[in-house]
mmCIF file of C-alpha atoms in Angstrom:
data_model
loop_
_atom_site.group_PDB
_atom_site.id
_atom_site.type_symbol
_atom_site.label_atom_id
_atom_site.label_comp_id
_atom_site.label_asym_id
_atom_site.label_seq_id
_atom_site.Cartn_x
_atom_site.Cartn_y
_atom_site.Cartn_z
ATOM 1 C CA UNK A 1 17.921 66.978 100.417
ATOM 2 C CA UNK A 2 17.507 70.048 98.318
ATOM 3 C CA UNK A 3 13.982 72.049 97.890
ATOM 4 C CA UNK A 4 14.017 70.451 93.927
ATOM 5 C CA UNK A 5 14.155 67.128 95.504
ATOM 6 C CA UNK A 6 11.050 67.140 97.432
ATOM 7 C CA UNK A 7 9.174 64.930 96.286
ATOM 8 C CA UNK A 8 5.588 66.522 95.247
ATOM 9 C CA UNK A 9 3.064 63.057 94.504
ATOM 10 C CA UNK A 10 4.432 59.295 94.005
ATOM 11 C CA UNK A 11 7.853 60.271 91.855
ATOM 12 C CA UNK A 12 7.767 63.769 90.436
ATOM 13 C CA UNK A 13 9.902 65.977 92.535
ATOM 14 C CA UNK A 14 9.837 70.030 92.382
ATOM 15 C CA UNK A 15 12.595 69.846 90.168
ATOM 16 C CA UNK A 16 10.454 67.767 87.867
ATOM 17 C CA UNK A 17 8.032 70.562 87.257
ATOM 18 C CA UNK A 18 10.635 73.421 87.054
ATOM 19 C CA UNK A 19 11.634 71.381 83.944
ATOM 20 C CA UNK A 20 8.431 71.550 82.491
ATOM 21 C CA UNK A 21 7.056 75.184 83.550
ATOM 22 C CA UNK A 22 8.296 76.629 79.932
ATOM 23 C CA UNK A 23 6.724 73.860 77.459
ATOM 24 C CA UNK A 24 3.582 73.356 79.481
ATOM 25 C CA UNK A 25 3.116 76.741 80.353
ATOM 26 C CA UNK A 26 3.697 77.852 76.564
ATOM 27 C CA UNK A 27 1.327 75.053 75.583
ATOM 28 C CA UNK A 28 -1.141 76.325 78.115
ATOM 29 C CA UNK A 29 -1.435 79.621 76.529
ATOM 30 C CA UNK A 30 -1.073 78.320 73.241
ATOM 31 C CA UNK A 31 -4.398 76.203 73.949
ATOM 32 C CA UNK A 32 -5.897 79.476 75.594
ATOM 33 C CA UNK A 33 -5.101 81.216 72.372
ATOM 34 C CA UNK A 34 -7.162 78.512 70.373
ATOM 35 C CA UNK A 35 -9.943 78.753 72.389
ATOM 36 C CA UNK A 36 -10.016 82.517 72.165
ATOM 37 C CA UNK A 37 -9.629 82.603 68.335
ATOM 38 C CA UNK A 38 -12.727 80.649 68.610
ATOM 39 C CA UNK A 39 -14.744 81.934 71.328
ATOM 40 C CA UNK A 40 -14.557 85.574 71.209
ATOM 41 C CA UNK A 41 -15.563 86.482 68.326
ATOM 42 C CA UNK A 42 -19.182 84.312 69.235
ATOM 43 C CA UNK A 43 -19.433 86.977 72.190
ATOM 44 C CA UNK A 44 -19.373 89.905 69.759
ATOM 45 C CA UNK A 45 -21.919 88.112 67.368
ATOM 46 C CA UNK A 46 -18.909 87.113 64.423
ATOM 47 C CA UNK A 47 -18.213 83.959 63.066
ATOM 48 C CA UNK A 48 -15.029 81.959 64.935
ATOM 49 C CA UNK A 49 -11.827 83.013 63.279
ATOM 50 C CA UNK A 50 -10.951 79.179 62.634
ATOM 51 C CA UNK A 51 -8.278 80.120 60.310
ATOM 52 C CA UNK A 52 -6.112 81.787 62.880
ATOM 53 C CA UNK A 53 -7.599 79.111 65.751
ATOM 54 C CA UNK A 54 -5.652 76.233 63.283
ATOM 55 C CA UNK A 55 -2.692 77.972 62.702
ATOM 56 C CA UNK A 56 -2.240 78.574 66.808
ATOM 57 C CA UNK A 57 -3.220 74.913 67.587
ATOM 58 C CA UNK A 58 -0.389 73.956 65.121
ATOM 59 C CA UNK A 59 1.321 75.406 68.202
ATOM 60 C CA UNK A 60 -0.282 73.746 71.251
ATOM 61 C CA UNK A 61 0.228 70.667 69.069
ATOM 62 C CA UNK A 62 3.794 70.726 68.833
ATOM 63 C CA UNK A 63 4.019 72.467 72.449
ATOM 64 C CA UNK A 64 2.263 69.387 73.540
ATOM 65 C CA UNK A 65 4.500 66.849 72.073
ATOM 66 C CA UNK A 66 7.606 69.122 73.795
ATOM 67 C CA UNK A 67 6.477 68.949 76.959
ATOM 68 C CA UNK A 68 5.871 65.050 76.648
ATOM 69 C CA UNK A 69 9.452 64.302 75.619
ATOM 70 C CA UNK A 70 11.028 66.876 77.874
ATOM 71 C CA UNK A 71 9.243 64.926 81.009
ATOM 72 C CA UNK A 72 9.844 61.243 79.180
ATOM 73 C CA UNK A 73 13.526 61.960 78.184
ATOM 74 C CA UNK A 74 14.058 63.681 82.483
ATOM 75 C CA UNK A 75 12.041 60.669 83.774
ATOM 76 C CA UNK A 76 13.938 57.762 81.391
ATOM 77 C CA UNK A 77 17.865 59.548 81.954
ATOM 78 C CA UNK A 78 16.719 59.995 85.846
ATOM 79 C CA UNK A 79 15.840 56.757 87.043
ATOM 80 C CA UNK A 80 19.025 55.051 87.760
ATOM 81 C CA UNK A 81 17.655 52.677 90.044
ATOM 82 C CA UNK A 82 15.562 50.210 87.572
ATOM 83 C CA UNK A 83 16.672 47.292 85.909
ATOM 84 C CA UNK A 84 15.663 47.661 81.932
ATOM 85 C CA UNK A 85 15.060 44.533 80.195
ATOM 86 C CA UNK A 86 15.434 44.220 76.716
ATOM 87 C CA UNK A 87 11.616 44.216 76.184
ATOM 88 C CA UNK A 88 11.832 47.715 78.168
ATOM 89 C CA UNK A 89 14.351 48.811 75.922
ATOM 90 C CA UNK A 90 12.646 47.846 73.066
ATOM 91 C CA UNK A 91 9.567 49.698 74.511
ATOM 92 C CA UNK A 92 11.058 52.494 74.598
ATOM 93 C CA UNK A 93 12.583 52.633 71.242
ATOM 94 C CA UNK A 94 9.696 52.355 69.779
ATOM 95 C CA UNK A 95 7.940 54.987 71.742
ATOM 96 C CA UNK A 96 11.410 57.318 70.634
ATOM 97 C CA UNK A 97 10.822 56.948 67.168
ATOM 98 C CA UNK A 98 7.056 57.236 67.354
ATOM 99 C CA UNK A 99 8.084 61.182 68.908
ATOM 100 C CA UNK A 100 11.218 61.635 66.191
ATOM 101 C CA UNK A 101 8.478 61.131 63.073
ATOM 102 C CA UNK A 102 5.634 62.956 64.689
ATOM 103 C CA UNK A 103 8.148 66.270 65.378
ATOM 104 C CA UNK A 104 9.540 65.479 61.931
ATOM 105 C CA UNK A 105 5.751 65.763 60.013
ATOM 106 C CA UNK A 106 5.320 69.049 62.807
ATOM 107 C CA UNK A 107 8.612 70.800 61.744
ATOM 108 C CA UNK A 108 7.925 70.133 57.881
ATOM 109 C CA UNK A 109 4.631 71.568 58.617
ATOM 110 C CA UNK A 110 5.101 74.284 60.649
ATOM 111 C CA UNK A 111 8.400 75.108 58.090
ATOM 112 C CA UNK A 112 5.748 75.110 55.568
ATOM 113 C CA UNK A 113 3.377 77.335 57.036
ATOM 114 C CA UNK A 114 6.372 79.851 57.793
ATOM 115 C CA UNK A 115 7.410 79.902 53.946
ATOM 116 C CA UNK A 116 3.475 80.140 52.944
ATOM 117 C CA UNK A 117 2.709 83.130 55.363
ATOM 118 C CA UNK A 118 5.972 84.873 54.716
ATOM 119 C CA UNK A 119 5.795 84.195 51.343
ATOM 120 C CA UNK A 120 2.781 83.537 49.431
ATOM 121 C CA UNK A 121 -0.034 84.825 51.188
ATOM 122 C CA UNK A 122 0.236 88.528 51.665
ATOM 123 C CA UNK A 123 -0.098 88.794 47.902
ATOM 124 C CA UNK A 124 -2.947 86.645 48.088
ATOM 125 C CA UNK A 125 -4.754 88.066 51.105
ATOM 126 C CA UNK A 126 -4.639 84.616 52.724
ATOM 127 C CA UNK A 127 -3.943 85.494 56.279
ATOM 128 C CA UNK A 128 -5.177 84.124 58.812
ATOM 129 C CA UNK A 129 -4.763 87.602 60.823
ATOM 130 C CA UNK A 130 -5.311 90.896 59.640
ATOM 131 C CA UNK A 131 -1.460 91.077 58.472
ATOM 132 C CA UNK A 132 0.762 87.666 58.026
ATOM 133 C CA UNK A 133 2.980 89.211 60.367
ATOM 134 C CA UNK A 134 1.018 86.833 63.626
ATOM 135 C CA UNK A 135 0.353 84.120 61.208
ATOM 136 C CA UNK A 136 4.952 83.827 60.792
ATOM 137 C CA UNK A 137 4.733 84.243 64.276
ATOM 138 C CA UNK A 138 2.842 81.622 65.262
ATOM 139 C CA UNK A 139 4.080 79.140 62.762
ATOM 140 C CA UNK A 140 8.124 80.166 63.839
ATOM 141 C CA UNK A 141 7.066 79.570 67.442
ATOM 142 C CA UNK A 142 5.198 76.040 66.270
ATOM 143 C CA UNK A 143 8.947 75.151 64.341
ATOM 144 C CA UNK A 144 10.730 76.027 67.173
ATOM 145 C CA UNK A 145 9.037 73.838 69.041
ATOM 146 C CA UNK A 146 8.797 71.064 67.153
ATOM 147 C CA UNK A 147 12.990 71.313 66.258
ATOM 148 C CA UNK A 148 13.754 71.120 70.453
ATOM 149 C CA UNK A 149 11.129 67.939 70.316
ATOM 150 C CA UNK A 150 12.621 66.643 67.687
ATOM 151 C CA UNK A 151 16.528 67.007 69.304
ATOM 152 C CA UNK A 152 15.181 65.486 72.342
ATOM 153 C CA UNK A 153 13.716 62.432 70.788
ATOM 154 C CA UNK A 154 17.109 62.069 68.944
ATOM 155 C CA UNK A 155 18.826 62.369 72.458
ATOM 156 C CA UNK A 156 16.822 60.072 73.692
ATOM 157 C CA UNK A 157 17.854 57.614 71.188
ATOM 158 C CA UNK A 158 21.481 58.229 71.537
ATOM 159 C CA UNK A 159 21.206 57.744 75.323
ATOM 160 C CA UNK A 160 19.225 54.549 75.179
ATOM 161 C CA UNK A 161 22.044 53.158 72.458
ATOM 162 C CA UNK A 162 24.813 54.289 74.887
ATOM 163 C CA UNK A 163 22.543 52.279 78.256
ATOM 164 C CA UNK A 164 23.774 49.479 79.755
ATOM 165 C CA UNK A 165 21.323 46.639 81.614
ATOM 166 C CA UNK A 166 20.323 50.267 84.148
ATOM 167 C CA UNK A 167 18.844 53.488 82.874
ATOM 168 C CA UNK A 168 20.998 56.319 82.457
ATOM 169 C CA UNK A 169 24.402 53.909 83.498
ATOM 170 C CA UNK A 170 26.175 54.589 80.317
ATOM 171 C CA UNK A 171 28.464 51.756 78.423
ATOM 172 C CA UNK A 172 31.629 52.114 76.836
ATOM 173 C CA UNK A 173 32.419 52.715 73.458
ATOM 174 C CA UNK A 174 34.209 49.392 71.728
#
């Protein structure tokens, strides 16, 4: 038994987490971000700076969403040892497709708000930031995102058409 094997509370092992430190860690600041867009500027006696606050939650959103498929997809392929059913199956298919059209409306979105920023609203002085420059940022790192959620929902799919009666045991082509 390795160190990533221990296992840390009922089944998530150390290697469980490791896989999840970069999406829930980004979506940890990217929440802390949020907050700060709209809780400093109260301390100094300003207004919130919603504007920026929405485009960075746009972020944590999709961040969010990552870091559910990343541990659904680990936990679903890792499992060898349970019988699915076809209600299970089913189940799961459903819960696949719910992610793949929820991190398809968050890339169109945040591809949107990259071409609006980059584009449009310089020349209309409607930034969120002082330049557009953190507003592209922001919205790249939300597409980004949403793109490796979106890949692993369609992985997920492909691996639950290739299953046979066991998680993760994988059938043979015809």
């Amino acid at each position: 038994m390795t160190f990533f094997d221990w296992t840390i509370c009922d089944s998530i092992t150390v290697g469980d987490l490791f896989k999840l430190i970069v999406p829930a860690g980004w979506t940890a600041v990217c929440f802390a971000a949020f907050l700060a867009y709209l809780l400093s500027p109260l301390s100094r006696g300003d207004p919130p700076r919603v504007g920026s606050a929405c485009v960075v939650l746009v972020a944590a959103l999709s961040g969010s969403g990552l870091s559910t498929a990343v541990f659904s997809f680990h936990r679903a392929t890792s499992t060898f040892s349970i019988d699915w059913d076809e209600g299970q199956k089913e189940s799961r298919r459903q819960r696949l497709k719910i992610h793949s059209s929820i991190s398809t409306n968050f890339s169109l979105l945040s591809l949107a708000l990259v071409i609006f920023f980059a584009g449009f609203a310089p020349q209309r002085e409607l930034c969120a930031h002082e330049t557009c420059g953190a507003d592209v940022g922001w919205s790249a790192i939300s597409l980004i995102s949403s793109v490796i959620w979106l890949l692993i929902s369609l992985m997920g799919m492909r691996k639950l058409s290739k299953t046979g009666s066991k998680i993760g045991e994988v059938g043979l082509p015809p």
